Amino acid sequence: MLAAYVTSFSPDSPLDGLEVGDRPEPDAVEHWTTVDVRAASLNHHDLWSLRGVGLKEQQLPMILGTDAAGVTPDGTEVIVHGVIGADGHGVGPKEPRSLLSERYQGTLAERVSVPTANLVPKPAELTFEEAACLPTAWLTAYTMLFTAGGLTPGDRVLVQGAGGGLATAAVTLGAAAGLEVWVTSRSAEKRERAVALGAAGAVETGARLPARVDAVLESVGQATWAHSIRSVRPGGSVLVCGATSGDAPPAELTRIFFQELRVQGVTMGSRDDLGALARFCARTGVRPVIDAVVPLAEAAEGLARLDRGDQFGKVAVRP
């Protein structure tokens, strides 16, 4: 089957280690299901894997991808939840949590095998491309806003870095739920597009907000951390799901303890939350912002777009 996979690591030029070609079909495993992938989507996780973060040489070649939507052998349309081992389904109770493409082959392929318990019904209202955008960026945004963040209508939230899949998800979901969403970006065009999506306002990266927020969604890391800590109200939350600009900023510990701030890490979310998110999208008409759809054979083009930061929304892949 055709797949996009890592053959070697290149920290400075990640696409050098990418190959798109033939890989073996998934093995049949008890309590697992092989899904015909109709669409997948790209994440920064794929670029980190190409850089060698989270993988070892002995695991290569490894098929990339954590997100997919497709069809099971009995014709059921499903969304793949990419977190493996969180509750032992299909792997045993002692296996540590991982994401697809870390311990098990990923979704950037014509077929992928996952624990059967990880299959969530795809609402008929969503296209396969829309559904494939939900499991990582959109589920993470949903968890940060409503589960870990506990935000409710009328609360104010800052999203660092307009344009990416997580940011567009947070703006769209937050606006639909009645939150006052602010975003930052160096790009005036991306700030304007975020406001068009429903953001209450957008400012340049690092600029002062009109008022402090109840929570900050932080995925940028080192470049925005100080701004995040200074932008949240006393007793508020900084929710962290990534660090694309580096993971070792000055900690700002004095401000964190004196202002009694809560720092909460988030990695994706539960199957139940993914199902709730899919139903929310189906019922409200909220849809993922899709920047581009590329054929699997041209996965390198989509990953290069992600690496440059050119996208606004998600990049989907169609096998």
CSV table of C-alpha atoms in Angstrom, one decimal:
chain,number,residue,atom,x,y,z
A,1,MET,CA,0.0,0.0,0.0
A,2,LEU,CA,1.1,3.6,-0.6
A,3,ALA,CA,2.3,5.4,2.6
A,4,ALA,CA,4.3,8.4,3.7
A,5,TYR,CA,7.0,7.4,6.2
A,6,VAL,CA,10.2,8.3,8.0
A,7,THR,CA,13.4,6.6,6.8
A,8,SER,CA,15.9,8.8,8.6
A,9,PHE,CA,16.1,11.8,10.9
A,10,SER,CA,17.1,15.3,9.9
A,11,PRO,CA,16.7,17.9,12.7
A,12,ASP,CA,17.4,20.9,10.5
A,13,SER,CA,15.8,19.7,7.3
A,14,PRO,CA,13.0,17.3,8.3
A,15,LEU,CA,11.7,16.6,4.8
A,16,ASP,CA,15.0,15.0,3.9
A,17,GLY,CA,14.0,11.9,5.8
A,18,LEU,CA,10.5,11.5,4.2
A,19,GLU,CA,9.7,8.8,1.7
A,20,VAL,CA,6.4,8.2,-0.1
A,21,GLY,CA,6.2,4.7,-1.4
A,22,ASP,CA,5.0,1.1,-0.9
A,23,ARG,CA,4.8,-0.3,2.6
A,24,PRO,CA,3.4,-3.7,3.9
A,25,GLU,CA,-0.3,-4.0,4.7
A,26,PRO,CA,-1.2,-3.8,8.4
A,27,ASP,CA,-1.1,-7.2,10.2
A,28,ALA,CA,-4.3,-8.7,11.5
A,29,VAL,CA,-4.4,-8.3,15.3
A,30,GLU,CA,-7.0,-9.5,17.8
A,31,HIS,CA,-9.2,-6.6,19.0
A,32,TRP,CA,-7.8,-4.3,16.3
A,33,THR,CA,-9.5,-3.1,13.1
A,34,THR,CA,-7.9,-2.2,9.7
A,35,VAL,CA,-9.5,1.0,8.4
A,36,ASP,CA,-9.5,2.0,4.7
A,37,VAL,CA,-8.3,5.6,5.0
A,38,ARG,CA,-10.4,8.0,3.0
A,39,ALA,CA,-8.7,11.1,4.4
A,40,ALA,CA,-5.9,12.0,6.9
A,41,SER,CA,-4.5,15.3,8.1
A,42,LEU,CA,-1.1,16.7,9.0
A,43,ASN,CA,0.2,18.0,12.3
A,44,HIS,CA,3.4,19.4,13.7
A,45,HIS,CA,3.9,16.0,15.3
A,46,ASP,CA,4.7,14.7,11.9
A,47,LEU,CA,7.5,17.2,11.5
A,48,TRP,CA,8.9,16.4,15.0
A,49,SER,CA,8.9,12.8,14.1
A,50,LEU,CA,11.0,13.6,10.9
A,51,ARG,CA,13.4,15.5,13.2
A,52,GLY,CA,13.8,12.4,15.4
A,53,VAL,CA,11.7,13.6,18.4
A,54,GLY,CA,9.9,10.7,20.0
A,55,LEU,CA,11.3,8.0,17.7
A,56,LYS,CA,14.4,5.9,17.7
A,57,GLU,CA,16.4,4.6,14.7
A,58,GLN,CA,15.4,1.0,15.4
A,59,GLN,CA,11.7,1.9,14.9
A,60,LEU,CA,12.3,3.1,11.3
A,61,PRO,CA,10.7,3.0,8.8
A,62,MET,CA,7.7,4.5,10.6
A,63,ILE,CA,4.5,5.6,8.8
A,64,LEU,CA,3.6,9.2,9.8
A,65,GLY,CA,0.2,10.5,10.8
A,66,THR,CA,-2.0,10.6,13.9
A,67,ASP,CA,-5.3,11.6,12.3
A,68,ALA,CA,-7.7,9.7,9.9
A,69,ALA,CA,-11.2,9.1,8.9
A,70,GLY,CA,-12.3,6.1,6.8
A,71,VAL,CA,-14.3,3.0,6.4
A,72,THR,CA,-14.2,-0.3,8.3
A,73,PRO,CA,-14.5,-3.7,6.6
A,74,ASP,CA,-18.2,-3.8,7.3
A,75,GLY,CA,-18.7,-0.4,5.7
A,76,THR,CA,-19.0,1.7,8.8
A,77,GLU,CA,-17.7,5.3,8.5
A,78,VAL,CA,-15.4,6.1,11.4
A,79,ILE,CA,-13.0,8.6,12.8
A,80,VAL,CA,-9.7,7.2,14.2
A,81,HIS,CA,-8.8,8.3,17.7
A,82,GLY,CA,-5.0,8.3,17.6
A,83,VAL,CA,-4.2,7.8,21.3
A,84,ILE,CA,-3.1,4.2,22.0
A,85,GLY,CA,-2.8,2.6,25.4
A,86,ALA,CA,-4.4,5.3,27.5
A,87,ASP,CA,-6.9,2.7,28.9
A,88,GLY,CA,-5.4,-0.6,27.8
A,89,HIS,CA,-7.8,-1.3,25.0
A,90,GLY,CA,-6.1,-3.5,22.4
A,91,VAL,CA,-2.7,-3.3,24.1
A,92,GLY,CA,-3.0,-4.4,27.7
A,93,PRO,CA,-3.2,-2.4,30.9
A,94,LYS,CA,0.5,-1.8,31.5
A,95,GLU,CA,1.5,-0.3,28.1
A,96,PRO,CA,2.2,3.4,28.3
A,97,ARG,CA,0.3,5.9,26.3
A,98,SER,CA,1.5,6.7,22.8
A,99,LEU,CA,0.2,8.3,19.6
A,100,LEU,CA,-0.1,6.6,16.3
A,101,SER,CA,3.2,6.9,14.4
A,102,GLU,CA,5.2,6.6,17.7
A,103,ARG,CA,4.9,2.9,18.6
A,104,TYR,CA,2.5,1.8,16.0
A,105,GLN,CA,2.3,2.7,12.3
A,106,GLY,CA,0.5,5.9,11.5
A,107,THR,CA,-2.4,7.1,9.3
A,108,LEU,CA,-0.6,8.6,6.2
A,109,ALA,CA,-1.3,5.4,4.3
A,110,GLU,CA,-4.1,3.8,2.3
A,111,ARG,CA,-4.9,1.6,5.4
A,112,VAL,CA,-4.2,1.8,9.1
A,113,SER,CA,-4.8,-0.7,11.9
A,114,VAL,CA,-6.0,0.6,15.3
A,115,PRO,CA,-7.6,-0.9,18.5
A,116,THR,CA,-11.3,-1.3,17.6
A,117,ALA,CA,-12.2,0.7,20.7
A,118,ASN,CA,-10.5,3.7,19.1
A,119,LEU,CA,-13.0,4.0,16.3
A,120,VAL,CA,-15.6,6.8,16.8
A,121,PRO,CA,-18.6,7.0,14.5
A,122,LYS,CA,-18.3,9.6,11.8
A,123,PRO,CA,-21.4,11.8,11.5
A,124,ALA,CA,-22.8,11.7,8.0
A,125,GLU,CA,-22.9,15.5,8.0
A,126,LEU,CA,-19.0,15.7,8.0
A,127,THR,CA,-16.9,14.9,4.9
A,128,PHE,CA,-14.0,12.5,5.4
A,129,GLU,CA,-11.6,15.5,5.1
A,130,GLU,CA,-13.4,17.4,7.8
A,131,ALA,CA,-13.6,14.4,10.1
A,132,ALA,CA,-9.9,13.7,9.6
A,133,CYS,CA,-9.0,17.1,10.9
A,134,LEU,CA,-10.6,16.5,14.3
A,135,PRO,CA,-8.6,14.0,16.3
A,136,THR,CA,-5.5,16.0,17.1
A,137,ALA,CA,-5.7,19.8,16.7
A,138,TRP,CA,-9.5,20.1,17.1
A,139,LEU,CA,-9.8,17.6,19.9
A,140,THR,CA,-6.9,19.3,21.7
A,141,ALA,CA,-8.5,22.7,21.3
A,142,TYR,CA,-11.8,21.2,22.6
A,143,THR,CA,-10.1,19.7,25.6
A,144,MET,CA,-8.2,22.9,26.4
A,145,LEU,CA,-11.2,25.1,26.2
A,146,PHE,CA,-13.9,23.0,27.8
A,147,THR,CA,-12.4,20.0,29.7
A,148,ALA,CA,-9.1,21.1,31.1
A,149,GLY,CA,-9.9,24.8,30.8
A,150,GLY,CA,-13.5,24.5,32.1
A,151,LEU,CA,-14.4,27.7,30.2
A,152,THR,CA,-18.0,28.8,29.9
A,153,PRO,CA,-19.9,31.3,27.8
A,154,GLY,CA,-18.7,34.8,28.4
A,155,ASP,CA,-15.2,33.8,29.5
A,156,ARG,CA,-12.2,35.4,27.8
A,157,VAL,CA,-9.4,33.4,26.3
A,158,LEU,CA,-6.2,34.1,24.4
A,159,VAL,CA,-4.9,31.9,21.6
A,160,GLN,CA,-1.3,32.3,20.9
A,161,GLY,CA,-0.5,32.1,17.2
A,162,ALA,CA,-3.3,32.5,14.7
A,163,GLY,CA,-3.3,30.3,11.6
A,164,GLY,CA,-2.5,26.8,12.7
A,165,GLY,CA,-4.9,24.0,13.0
A,166,LEU,CA,-5.2,24.3,16.8
A,167,ALA,CA,-5.6,28.1,16.7
A,168,THR,CA,-8.3,28.0,14.0
A,169,ALA,CA,-10.1,25.2,15.9
A,170,ALA,CA,-10.0,27.2,19.2
A,171,VAL,CA,-11.3,30.4,17.5
A,172,THR,CA,-14.1,28.5,15.8
A,173,LEU,CA,-15.1,26.4,18.7
A,174,GLY,CA,-14.7,29.2,21.3
A,175,ALA,CA,-16.8,31.7,19.2
A,176,ALA,CA,-19.5,29.1,18.7
A,177,ALA,CA,-19.6,28.4,22.5
A,178,GLY,CA,-19.9,32.1,23.4
A,179,LEU,CA,-16.3,32.8,24.5
A,180,GLU,CA,-14.5,36.0,23.9
A,181,VAL,CA,-11.5,34.8,21.9
A,182,TRP,CA,-8.4,36.9,21.3
A,183,VAL,CA,-5.5,35.8,19.1
A,184,THR,CA,-2.0,36.8,18.3
A,185,SER,CA,0.0,36.6,15.1
A,186,ARG,CA,2.9,38.4,13.4
A,187,SER,CA,0.9,38.3,10.2
A,188,ALA,CA,-1.8,41.0,9.6
A,189,GLU,CA,-3.5,38.7,7.1
A,190,LYS,CA,-3.8,35.9,9.6
A,191,ARG,CA,-5.1,38.3,12.3
A,192,GLU,CA,-7.8,39.5,9.9
A,193,ARG,CA,-8.8,36.0,9.0
A,194,ALA,CA,-9.0,35.0,12.7
A,195,VAL,CA,-11.4,37.9,13.3
A,196,ALA,CA,-13.5,36.8,10.3
A,197,LEU,CA,-13.7,33.3,11.9
A,198,GLY,CA,-15.2,34.8,15.0
A,199,ALA,CA,-12.3,36.1,17.2
A,200,ALA,CA,-13.3,39.1,19.2
A,201,GLY,CA,-9.9,40.7,18.4
A,202,ALA,CA,-6.4,40.0,17.2
A,203,VAL,CA,-3.1,41.7,18.1
A,204,GLU,CA,0.5,41.4,17.1
A,205,THR,CA,2.5,38.8,18.9
A,206,GLY,CA,3.5,40.1,22.3
A,207,ALA,CA,1.2,43.1,22.2
A,208,ARG,CA,-0.8,44.1,25.3
A,209,LEU,CA,-4.4,43.0,25.4
A,210,PRO,CA,-7.3,45.3,26.3
A,211,ALA,CA,-8.0,43.1,29.4
A,212,ARG,CA,-6.5,40.1,31.0
A,213,VAL,CA,-7.9,36.7,30.0
A,214,ASP,CA,-9.3,33.8,32.0
A,215,ALA,CA,-7.1,31.3,30.1
A,216,VAL,CA,-4.4,31.2,27.5
A,217,LEU,CA,-4.0,28.4,25.0
A,218,GLU,CA,-0.3,28.0,24.5
A,219,SER,CA,1.2,25.9,21.7
A,220,VAL,CA,4.1,28.2,20.6
A,221,GLY,CA,6.3,27.9,23.8
A,222,GLN,CA,9.5,29.9,24.2
A,223,ALA,CA,8.6,32.8,21.9
A,224,THR,CA,5.2,33.6,23.6
A,225,TRP,CA,5.5,32.1,27.1
A,226,ALA,CA,6.3,35.4,28.9
A,227,HIS,CA,3.4,37.1,27.1
A,228,SER,CA,1.1,34.3,28.0
A,229,ILE,CA,1.9,34.5,31.7
A,230,ARG,CA,1.5,38.3,31.7
A,231,SER,CA,-1.8,38.1,29.8
A,232,VAL,CA,-3.8,35.8,32.2
A,233,ARG,CA,-5.7,37.2,35.2
A,234,PRO,CA,-4.8,36.2,38.7
A,235,GLY,CA,-6.1,32.7,39.4
A,236,GLY,CA,-6.4,32.0,35.6
A,237,SER,CA,-5.0,29.1,33.6
A,238,VAL,CA,-2.3,28.6,31.0
A,239,LEU,CA,-3.1,25.5,29.0
A,240,VAL,CA,-0.1,24.0,27.2
A,241,CYS,CA,-0.2,21.6,24.3
A,242,GLY,CA,3.1,22.2,22.5
A,243,ALA,CA,6.2,24.3,22.1
A,244,THR,CA,6.9,24.8,18.4
A,245,SER,CA,9.4,27.6,19.1
A,246,GLY,CA,11.2,25.8,21.9
A,247,ASP,CA,10.4,24.2,25.2
A,248,ALA,CA,12.8,26.0,27.6
A,249,PRO,CA,11.6,29.6,28.2
A,250,PRO,CA,12.3,31.5,31.5
A,251,ALA,CA,9.8,29.9,33.8
A,252,GLU,CA,8.3,33.1,35.3
A,253,LEU,CA,7.9,31.2,38.6
A,254,THR,CA,7.4,34.3,40.7
A,255,ARG,CA,4.5,35.5,38.7
A,256,ILE,CA,3.0,32.0,38.5
A,257,PHE,CA,3.0,31.5,42.3
A,258,PHE,CA,2.2,35.1,43.3
A,259,GLN,CA,-0.7,35.3,40.8
A,260,GLU,CA,-1.8,31.8,41.8
A,261,LEU,CA,-1.8,30.7,38.1
A,262,ARG,CA,-2.6,27.2,37.0
A,263,VAL,CA,-0.4,25.6,34.3
A,264,GLN,CA,-2.1,22.6,32.7
A,265,GLY,CA,-0.6,20.3,30.1
A,266,VAL,CA,-2.9,18.8,27.4
A,267,THR,CA,-2.4,16.1,24.9
A,268,MET,CA,-5.4,15.5,22.6
A,269,GLY,CA,-8.3,14.1,24.6
A,270,SER,CA,-10.5,11.1,25.2
A,271,ARG,CA,-12.5,9.1,22.8
A,272,ASP,CA,-15.7,10.3,24.4
A,273,ASP,CA,-14.6,13.9,23.9
A,274,LEU,CA,-13.8,13.2,20.2
A,275,GLY,CA,-17.3,11.7,19.8
A,276,ALA,CA,-18.8,14.8,21.5
A,277,LEU,CA,-16.7,17.1,19.3
A,278,ALA,CA,-17.9,15.3,16.1
A,279,ARG,CA,-21.5,15.5,17.2
A,280,PHE,CA,-21.1,19.2,18.1
A,281,CYS,CA,-19.8,19.9,14.6
A,282,ALA,CA,-22.6,18.0,13.0
A,283,ARG,CA,-25.3,19.7,15.0
A,284,THR,CA,-24.0,23.3,14.8
A,285,GLY,CA,-22.6,23.5,11.3
A,286,VAL,CA,-19.1,24.3,12.7
A,287,ARG,CA,-16.5,22.9,10.4
A,288,PRO,CA,-12.7,22.6,10.5
A,289,VAL,CA,-10.9,25.3,8.4
A,290,ILE,CA,-9.1,23.3,5.7
A,291,ASP,CA,-6.2,25.2,4.1
A,292,ALA,CA,-5.4,22.6,1.4
A,293,VAL,CA,-6.1,19.0,0.4
A,294,VAL,CA,-3.1,17.2,-1.1
A,295,PRO,CA,-2.9,13.7,-2.5
A,296,LEU,CA,-1.0,11.2,-0.4
A,297,ALA,CA,1.6,10.9,-3.2
A,298,GLU,CA,2.3,14.6,-2.6
A,299,ALA,CA,2.5,14.5,1.2
A,300,ALA,CA,5.9,16.2,1.1
A,301,GLU,CA,4.2,19.4,-0.4
A,302,GLY,CA,1.7,19.5,2.5
A,303,LEU,CA,4.4,19.0,5.1
A,304,ALA,CA,6.6,21.7,3.6
A,305,ARG,CA,3.7,24.1,3.8
A,306,LEU,CA,3.2,23.2,7.4
A,307,ASP,CA,7.0,23.6,8.1
A,308,ARG,CA,7.0,27.1,6.6
A,309,GLY,CA,3.9,28.1,8.5
A,310,ASP,CA,2.1,29.1,5.4
A,311,GLN,CA,-1.1,27.4,6.2
A,312,PHE,CA,-4.3,28.9,7.7
A,313,GLY,CA,-6.2,25.9,9.2
A,314,LYS,CA,-5.5,22.2,8.5
A,315,VAL,CA,-3.8,20.5,5.7
A,316,ALA,CA,-5.7,17.3,4.7
A,317,VAL,CA,-4.3,14.4,2.8
A,318,ARG,CA,-6.4,12.1,0.5
A,319,PRO,CA,-5.0,8.6,-0.3
